[in-house]
Short mmCIF file of C-alpha atoms and ligand atoms in Angstrom, two decimals:
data_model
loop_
_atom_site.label_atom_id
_atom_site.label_comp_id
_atom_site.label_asym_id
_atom_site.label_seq_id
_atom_site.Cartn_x
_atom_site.Cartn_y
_atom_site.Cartn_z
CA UNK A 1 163.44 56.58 79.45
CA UNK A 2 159.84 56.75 80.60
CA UNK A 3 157.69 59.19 77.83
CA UNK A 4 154.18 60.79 79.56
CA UNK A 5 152.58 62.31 77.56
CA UNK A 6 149.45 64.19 79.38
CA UNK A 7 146.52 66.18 78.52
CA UNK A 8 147.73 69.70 79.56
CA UNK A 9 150.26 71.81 80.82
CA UNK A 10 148.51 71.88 84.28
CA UNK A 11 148.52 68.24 84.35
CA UNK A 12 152.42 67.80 84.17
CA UNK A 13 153.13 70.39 86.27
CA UNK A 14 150.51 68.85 88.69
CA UNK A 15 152.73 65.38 88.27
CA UNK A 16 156.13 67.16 88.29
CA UNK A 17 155.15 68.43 91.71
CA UNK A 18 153.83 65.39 93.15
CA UNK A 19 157.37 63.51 91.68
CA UNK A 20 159.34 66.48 93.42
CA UNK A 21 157.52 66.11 97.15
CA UNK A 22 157.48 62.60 96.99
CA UNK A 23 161.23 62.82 97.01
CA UNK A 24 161.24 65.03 99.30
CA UNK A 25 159.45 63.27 102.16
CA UNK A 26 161.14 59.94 101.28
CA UNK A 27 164.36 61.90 101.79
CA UNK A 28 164.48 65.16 103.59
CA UNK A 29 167.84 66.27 103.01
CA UNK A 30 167.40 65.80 99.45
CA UNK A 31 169.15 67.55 96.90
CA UNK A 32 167.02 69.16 93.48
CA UNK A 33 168.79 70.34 91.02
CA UNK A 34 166.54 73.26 89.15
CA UNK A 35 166.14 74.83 85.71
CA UNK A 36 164.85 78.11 85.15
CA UNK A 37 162.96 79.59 82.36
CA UNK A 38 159.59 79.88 81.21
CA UNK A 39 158.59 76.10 81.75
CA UNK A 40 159.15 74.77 85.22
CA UNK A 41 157.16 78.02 86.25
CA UNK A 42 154.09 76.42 86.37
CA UNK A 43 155.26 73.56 88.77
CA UNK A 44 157.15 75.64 90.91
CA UNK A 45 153.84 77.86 91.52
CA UNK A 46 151.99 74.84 92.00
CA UNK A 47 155.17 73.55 95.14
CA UNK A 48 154.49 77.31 96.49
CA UNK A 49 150.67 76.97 96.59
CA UNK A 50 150.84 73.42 98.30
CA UNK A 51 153.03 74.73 100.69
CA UNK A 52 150.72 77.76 101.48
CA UNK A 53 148.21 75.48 101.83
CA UNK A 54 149.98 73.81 104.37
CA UNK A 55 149.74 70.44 102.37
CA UNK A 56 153.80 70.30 101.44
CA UNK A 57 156.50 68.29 102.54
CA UNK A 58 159.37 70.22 105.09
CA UNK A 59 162.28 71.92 102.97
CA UNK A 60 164.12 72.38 106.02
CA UNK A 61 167.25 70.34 105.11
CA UNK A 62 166.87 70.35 101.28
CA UNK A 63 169.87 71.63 98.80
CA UNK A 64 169.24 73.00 95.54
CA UNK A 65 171.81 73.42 92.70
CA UNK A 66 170.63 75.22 89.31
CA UNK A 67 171.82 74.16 85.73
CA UNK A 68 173.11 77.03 85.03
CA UNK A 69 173.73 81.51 85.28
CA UNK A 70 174.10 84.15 83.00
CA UNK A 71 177.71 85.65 82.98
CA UNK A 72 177.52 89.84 82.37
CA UNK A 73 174.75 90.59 84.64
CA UNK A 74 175.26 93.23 86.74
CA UNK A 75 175.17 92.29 90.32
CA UNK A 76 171.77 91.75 91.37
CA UNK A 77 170.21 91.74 88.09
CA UNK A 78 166.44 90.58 88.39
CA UNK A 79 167.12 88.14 85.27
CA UNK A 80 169.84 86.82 87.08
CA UNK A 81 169.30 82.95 87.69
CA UNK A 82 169.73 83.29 91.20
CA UNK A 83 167.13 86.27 91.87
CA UNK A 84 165.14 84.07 89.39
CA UNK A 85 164.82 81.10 91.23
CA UNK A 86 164.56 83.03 94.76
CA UNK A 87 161.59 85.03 93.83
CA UNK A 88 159.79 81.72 91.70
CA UNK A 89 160.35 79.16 94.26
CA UNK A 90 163.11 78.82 96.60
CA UNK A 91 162.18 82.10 99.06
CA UNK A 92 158.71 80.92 99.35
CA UNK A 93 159.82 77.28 99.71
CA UNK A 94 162.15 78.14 103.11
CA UNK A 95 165.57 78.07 101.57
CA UNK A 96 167.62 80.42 102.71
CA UNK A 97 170.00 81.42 100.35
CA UNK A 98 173.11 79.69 101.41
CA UNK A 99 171.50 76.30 100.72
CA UNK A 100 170.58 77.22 96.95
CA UNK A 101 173.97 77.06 95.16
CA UNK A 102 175.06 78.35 91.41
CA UNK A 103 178.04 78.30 89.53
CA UNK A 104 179.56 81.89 90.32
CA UNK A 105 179.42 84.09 87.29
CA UNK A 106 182.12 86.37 89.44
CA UNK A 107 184.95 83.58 89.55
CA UNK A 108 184.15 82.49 85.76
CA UNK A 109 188.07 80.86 84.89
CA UNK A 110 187.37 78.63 88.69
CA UNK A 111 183.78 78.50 88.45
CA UNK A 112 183.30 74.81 86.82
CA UNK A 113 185.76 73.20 89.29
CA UNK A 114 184.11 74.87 91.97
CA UNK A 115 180.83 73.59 91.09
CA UNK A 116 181.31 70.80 90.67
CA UNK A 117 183.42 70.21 93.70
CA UNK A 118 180.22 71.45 95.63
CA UNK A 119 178.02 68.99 93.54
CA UNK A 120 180.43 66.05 94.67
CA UNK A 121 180.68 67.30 98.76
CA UNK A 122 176.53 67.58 98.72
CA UNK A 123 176.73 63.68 97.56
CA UNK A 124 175.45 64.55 94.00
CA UNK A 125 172.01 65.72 92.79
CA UNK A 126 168.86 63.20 94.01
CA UNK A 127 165.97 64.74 90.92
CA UNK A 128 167.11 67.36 88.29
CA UNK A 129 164.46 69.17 86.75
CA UNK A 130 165.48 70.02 82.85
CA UNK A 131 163.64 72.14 80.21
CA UNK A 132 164.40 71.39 76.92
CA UNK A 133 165.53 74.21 74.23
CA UNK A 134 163.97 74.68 70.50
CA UNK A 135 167.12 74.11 69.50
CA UNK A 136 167.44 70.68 71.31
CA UNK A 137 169.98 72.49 74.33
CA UNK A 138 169.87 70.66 77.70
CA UNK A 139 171.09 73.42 80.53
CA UNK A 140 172.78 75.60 78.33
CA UNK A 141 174.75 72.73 76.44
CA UNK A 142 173.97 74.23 73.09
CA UNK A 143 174.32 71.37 69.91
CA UNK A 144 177.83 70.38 69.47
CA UNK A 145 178.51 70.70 73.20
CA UNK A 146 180.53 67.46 74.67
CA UNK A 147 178.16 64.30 75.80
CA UNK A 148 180.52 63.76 78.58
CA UNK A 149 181.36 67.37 79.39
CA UNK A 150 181.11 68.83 82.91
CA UNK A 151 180.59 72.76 84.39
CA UNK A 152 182.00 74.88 82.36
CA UNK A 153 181.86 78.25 79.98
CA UNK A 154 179.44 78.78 77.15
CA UNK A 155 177.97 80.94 74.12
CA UNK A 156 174.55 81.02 73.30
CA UNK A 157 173.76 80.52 70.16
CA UNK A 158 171.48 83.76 68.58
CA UNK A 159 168.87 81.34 68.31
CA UNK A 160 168.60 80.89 72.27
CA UNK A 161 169.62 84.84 73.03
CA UNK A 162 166.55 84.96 70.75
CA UNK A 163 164.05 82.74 72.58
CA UNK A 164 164.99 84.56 76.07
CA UNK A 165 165.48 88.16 74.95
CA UNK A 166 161.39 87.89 76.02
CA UNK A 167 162.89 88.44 79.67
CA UNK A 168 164.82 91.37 78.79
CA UNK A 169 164.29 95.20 77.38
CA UNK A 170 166.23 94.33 74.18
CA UNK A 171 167.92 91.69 72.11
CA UNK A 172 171.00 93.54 72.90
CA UNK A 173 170.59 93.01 76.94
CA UNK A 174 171.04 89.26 76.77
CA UNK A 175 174.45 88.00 77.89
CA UNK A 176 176.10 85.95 74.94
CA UNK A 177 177.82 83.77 77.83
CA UNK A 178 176.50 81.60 81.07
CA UNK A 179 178.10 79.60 83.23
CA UNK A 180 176.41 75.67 82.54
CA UNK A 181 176.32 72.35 84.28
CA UNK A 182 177.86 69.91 81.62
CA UNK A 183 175.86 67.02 79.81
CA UNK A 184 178.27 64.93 81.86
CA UNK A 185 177.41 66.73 85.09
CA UNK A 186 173.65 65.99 84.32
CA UNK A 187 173.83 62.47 83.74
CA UNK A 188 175.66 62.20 87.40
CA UNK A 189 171.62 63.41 88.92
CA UNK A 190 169.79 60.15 90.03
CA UNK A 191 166.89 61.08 88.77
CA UNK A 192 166.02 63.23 85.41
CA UNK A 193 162.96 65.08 84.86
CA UNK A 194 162.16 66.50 82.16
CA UNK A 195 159.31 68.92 81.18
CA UNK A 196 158.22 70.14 78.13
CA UNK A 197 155.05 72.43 77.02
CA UNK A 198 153.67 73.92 74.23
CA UNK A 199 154.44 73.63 70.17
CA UNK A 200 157.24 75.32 70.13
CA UNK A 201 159.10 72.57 71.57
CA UNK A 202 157.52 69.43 69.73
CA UNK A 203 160.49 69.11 67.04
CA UNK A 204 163.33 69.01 69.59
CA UNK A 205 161.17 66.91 72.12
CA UNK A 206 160.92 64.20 69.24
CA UNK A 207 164.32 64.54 68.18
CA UNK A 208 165.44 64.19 71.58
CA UNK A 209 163.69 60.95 72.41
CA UNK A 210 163.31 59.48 69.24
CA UNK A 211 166.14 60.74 66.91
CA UNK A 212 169.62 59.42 67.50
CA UNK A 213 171.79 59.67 70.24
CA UNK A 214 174.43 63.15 69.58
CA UNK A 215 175.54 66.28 70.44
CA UNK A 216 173.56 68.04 67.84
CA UNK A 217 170.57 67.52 70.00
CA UNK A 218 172.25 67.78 73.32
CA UNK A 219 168.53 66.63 74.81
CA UNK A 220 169.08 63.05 73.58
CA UNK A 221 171.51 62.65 75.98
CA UNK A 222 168.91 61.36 78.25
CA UNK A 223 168.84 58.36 76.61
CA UNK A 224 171.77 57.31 78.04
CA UNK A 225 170.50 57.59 81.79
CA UNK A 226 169.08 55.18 83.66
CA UNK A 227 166.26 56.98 85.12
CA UNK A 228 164.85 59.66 83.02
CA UNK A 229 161.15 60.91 82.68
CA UNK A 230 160.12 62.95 80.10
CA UNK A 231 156.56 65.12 80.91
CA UNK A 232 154.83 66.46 77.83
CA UNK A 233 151.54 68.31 77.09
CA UNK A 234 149.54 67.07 74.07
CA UNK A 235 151.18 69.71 71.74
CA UNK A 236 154.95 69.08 73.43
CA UNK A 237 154.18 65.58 72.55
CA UNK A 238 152.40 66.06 69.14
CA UNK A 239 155.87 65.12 66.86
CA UNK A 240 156.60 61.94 68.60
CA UNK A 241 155.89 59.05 66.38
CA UNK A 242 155.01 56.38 69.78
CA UNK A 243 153.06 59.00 71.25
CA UNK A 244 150.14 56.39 71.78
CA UNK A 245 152.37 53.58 73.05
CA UNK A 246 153.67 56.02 75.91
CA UNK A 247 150.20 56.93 76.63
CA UNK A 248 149.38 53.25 76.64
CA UNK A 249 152.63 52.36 78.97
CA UNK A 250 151.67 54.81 81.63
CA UNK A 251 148.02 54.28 81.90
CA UNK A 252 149.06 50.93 82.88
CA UNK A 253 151.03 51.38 85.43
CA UNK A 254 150.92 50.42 88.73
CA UNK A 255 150.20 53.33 91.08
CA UNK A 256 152.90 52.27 93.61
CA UNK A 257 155.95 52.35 90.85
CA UNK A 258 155.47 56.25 90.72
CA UNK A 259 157.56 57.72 87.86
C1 F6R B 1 167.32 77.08 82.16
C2 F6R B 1 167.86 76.10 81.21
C3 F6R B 1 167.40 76.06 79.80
C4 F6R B 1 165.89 76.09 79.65
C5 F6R B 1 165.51 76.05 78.18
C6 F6R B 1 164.01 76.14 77.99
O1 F6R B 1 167.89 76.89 83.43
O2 F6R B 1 168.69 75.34 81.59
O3 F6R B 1 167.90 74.90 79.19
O4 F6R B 1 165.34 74.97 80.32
O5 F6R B 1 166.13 77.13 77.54
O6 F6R B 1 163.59 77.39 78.41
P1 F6R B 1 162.03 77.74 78.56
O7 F6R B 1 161.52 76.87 79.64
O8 F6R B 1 162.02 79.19 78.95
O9 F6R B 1 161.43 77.46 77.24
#
């Protein structure tokens, strides 16, 4: 696992962008895989304004696949994950929504299969973006979920329904259940990035890199992967006891080995 810490929350978006269009022009088809929520926002405004600016990579023949969707929503619904993603990224990106795929909150018992059946046939996810919960949840794999488990049904936990009743008119509005790719399914991405900003997150960001390996903090599954890069802001980073031997790591590197 590669640990950057950075200065601000501009700066990793800045560098989550630049690791997300250098995919892309290596590999045009490629396929992201794309978390919603508060913090990939930044980055995703930051893809839209390079490609206004003429500056971006094509999207023609890229695939996207988000972690996960609410189930409950009424068709539609502007909190949806699918309207979410259109109107943050994907519509001003080029994709068209038959190439941006989600597990279907409308076929919930054949959802999971389905998914991941369409994750298999696209030849598997290339770079999957991942925000990080307070309560340590990867996707919506809230603690206790499965290291190994795959698409499937899920309850929030109040603490989560909590953190994203912020996007709703009441506590009472947000669903209790989502559709989510697996901890399993996420591992099966070639490349893992995840983001993390602000304070609120510093506790599960150090128990997720530094504590042990378990489902209570679904997060540390990434230390299992083989390629998985963790971008922090100062206070994202500010609970992690090698914070100064990450920073040390990556102001060494070479500028060619990328992240
Ligand atoms: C969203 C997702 C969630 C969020 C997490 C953090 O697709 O999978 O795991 O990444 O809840 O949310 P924010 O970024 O809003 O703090």
């Amino acid at each position: 696992m590669e640990v950057v810490p950075l200065g601000s929350a501009a700066e990793v978006a800045a560098l989550a962008a630049d690791t997300i269009e250098a995919l892309v022009r290596s590999r045009p088809a490629a396929v992201l895989g794309l978390a919603t929520g508060s913090t990939p926002v930044a980055t995703y405004a930051e893809l839209v304004a390079r490609r206004r600016a003429g500056t971006a990579p094509s999207y023609d023949e890229v695939r996207a696949f988000l972690l996960d969707e609410y189930v409950g929503l009424p068709p539609g619904h502007p909190q949806s994950y699918r309207a979410t993603i259109a109107r943050e990224l994907t519509d001003d990106l080029g994709l068209p929504p038959d190439r941006v795929h989600r597990p279907d909150p409308t076929d919930v018992p054949t959802a999971g299969a389905a998914y991941e059946a369409q994750l298999a046939e696209a030849g598997g996810v290339d770079l999957q973006v991942l925000g990080i919960g307070s309560d340590g949840h990867l996707a919506f794999n809230e603690p206790g979920s499965s290291l190994s488990s795959l698409t499937r049904l899920k309850t929030l936990t109040e603490e989560t329904r909590r953190d994203n009743a912020r996007f709703f008119n009441s506590l009472d509005e947000v669903p209790r259940h989502v559709l989510t790719q697996g901890l399993g399914t996420i591992l099966r991405a070639r490349h893992l990035l995840l983001i993390a900003t602000g304070a609120g997150k510093a506790e599960a960001v150090a128990a997720a890199v530094e504590g042990p390996l378990s489902a209570s903090c679904p997060a540390s599954v990434l230390q299992l992967h083989p390629h998985a890069s963790v971008l922090l802001d100062a206070d994202a980073a500010s609970r992690l006891a090698r914070a100064d031997h990450y920073r040390e790591v990556y102001a060494g590197k070479p500028d060619w080995q990328g992240l």
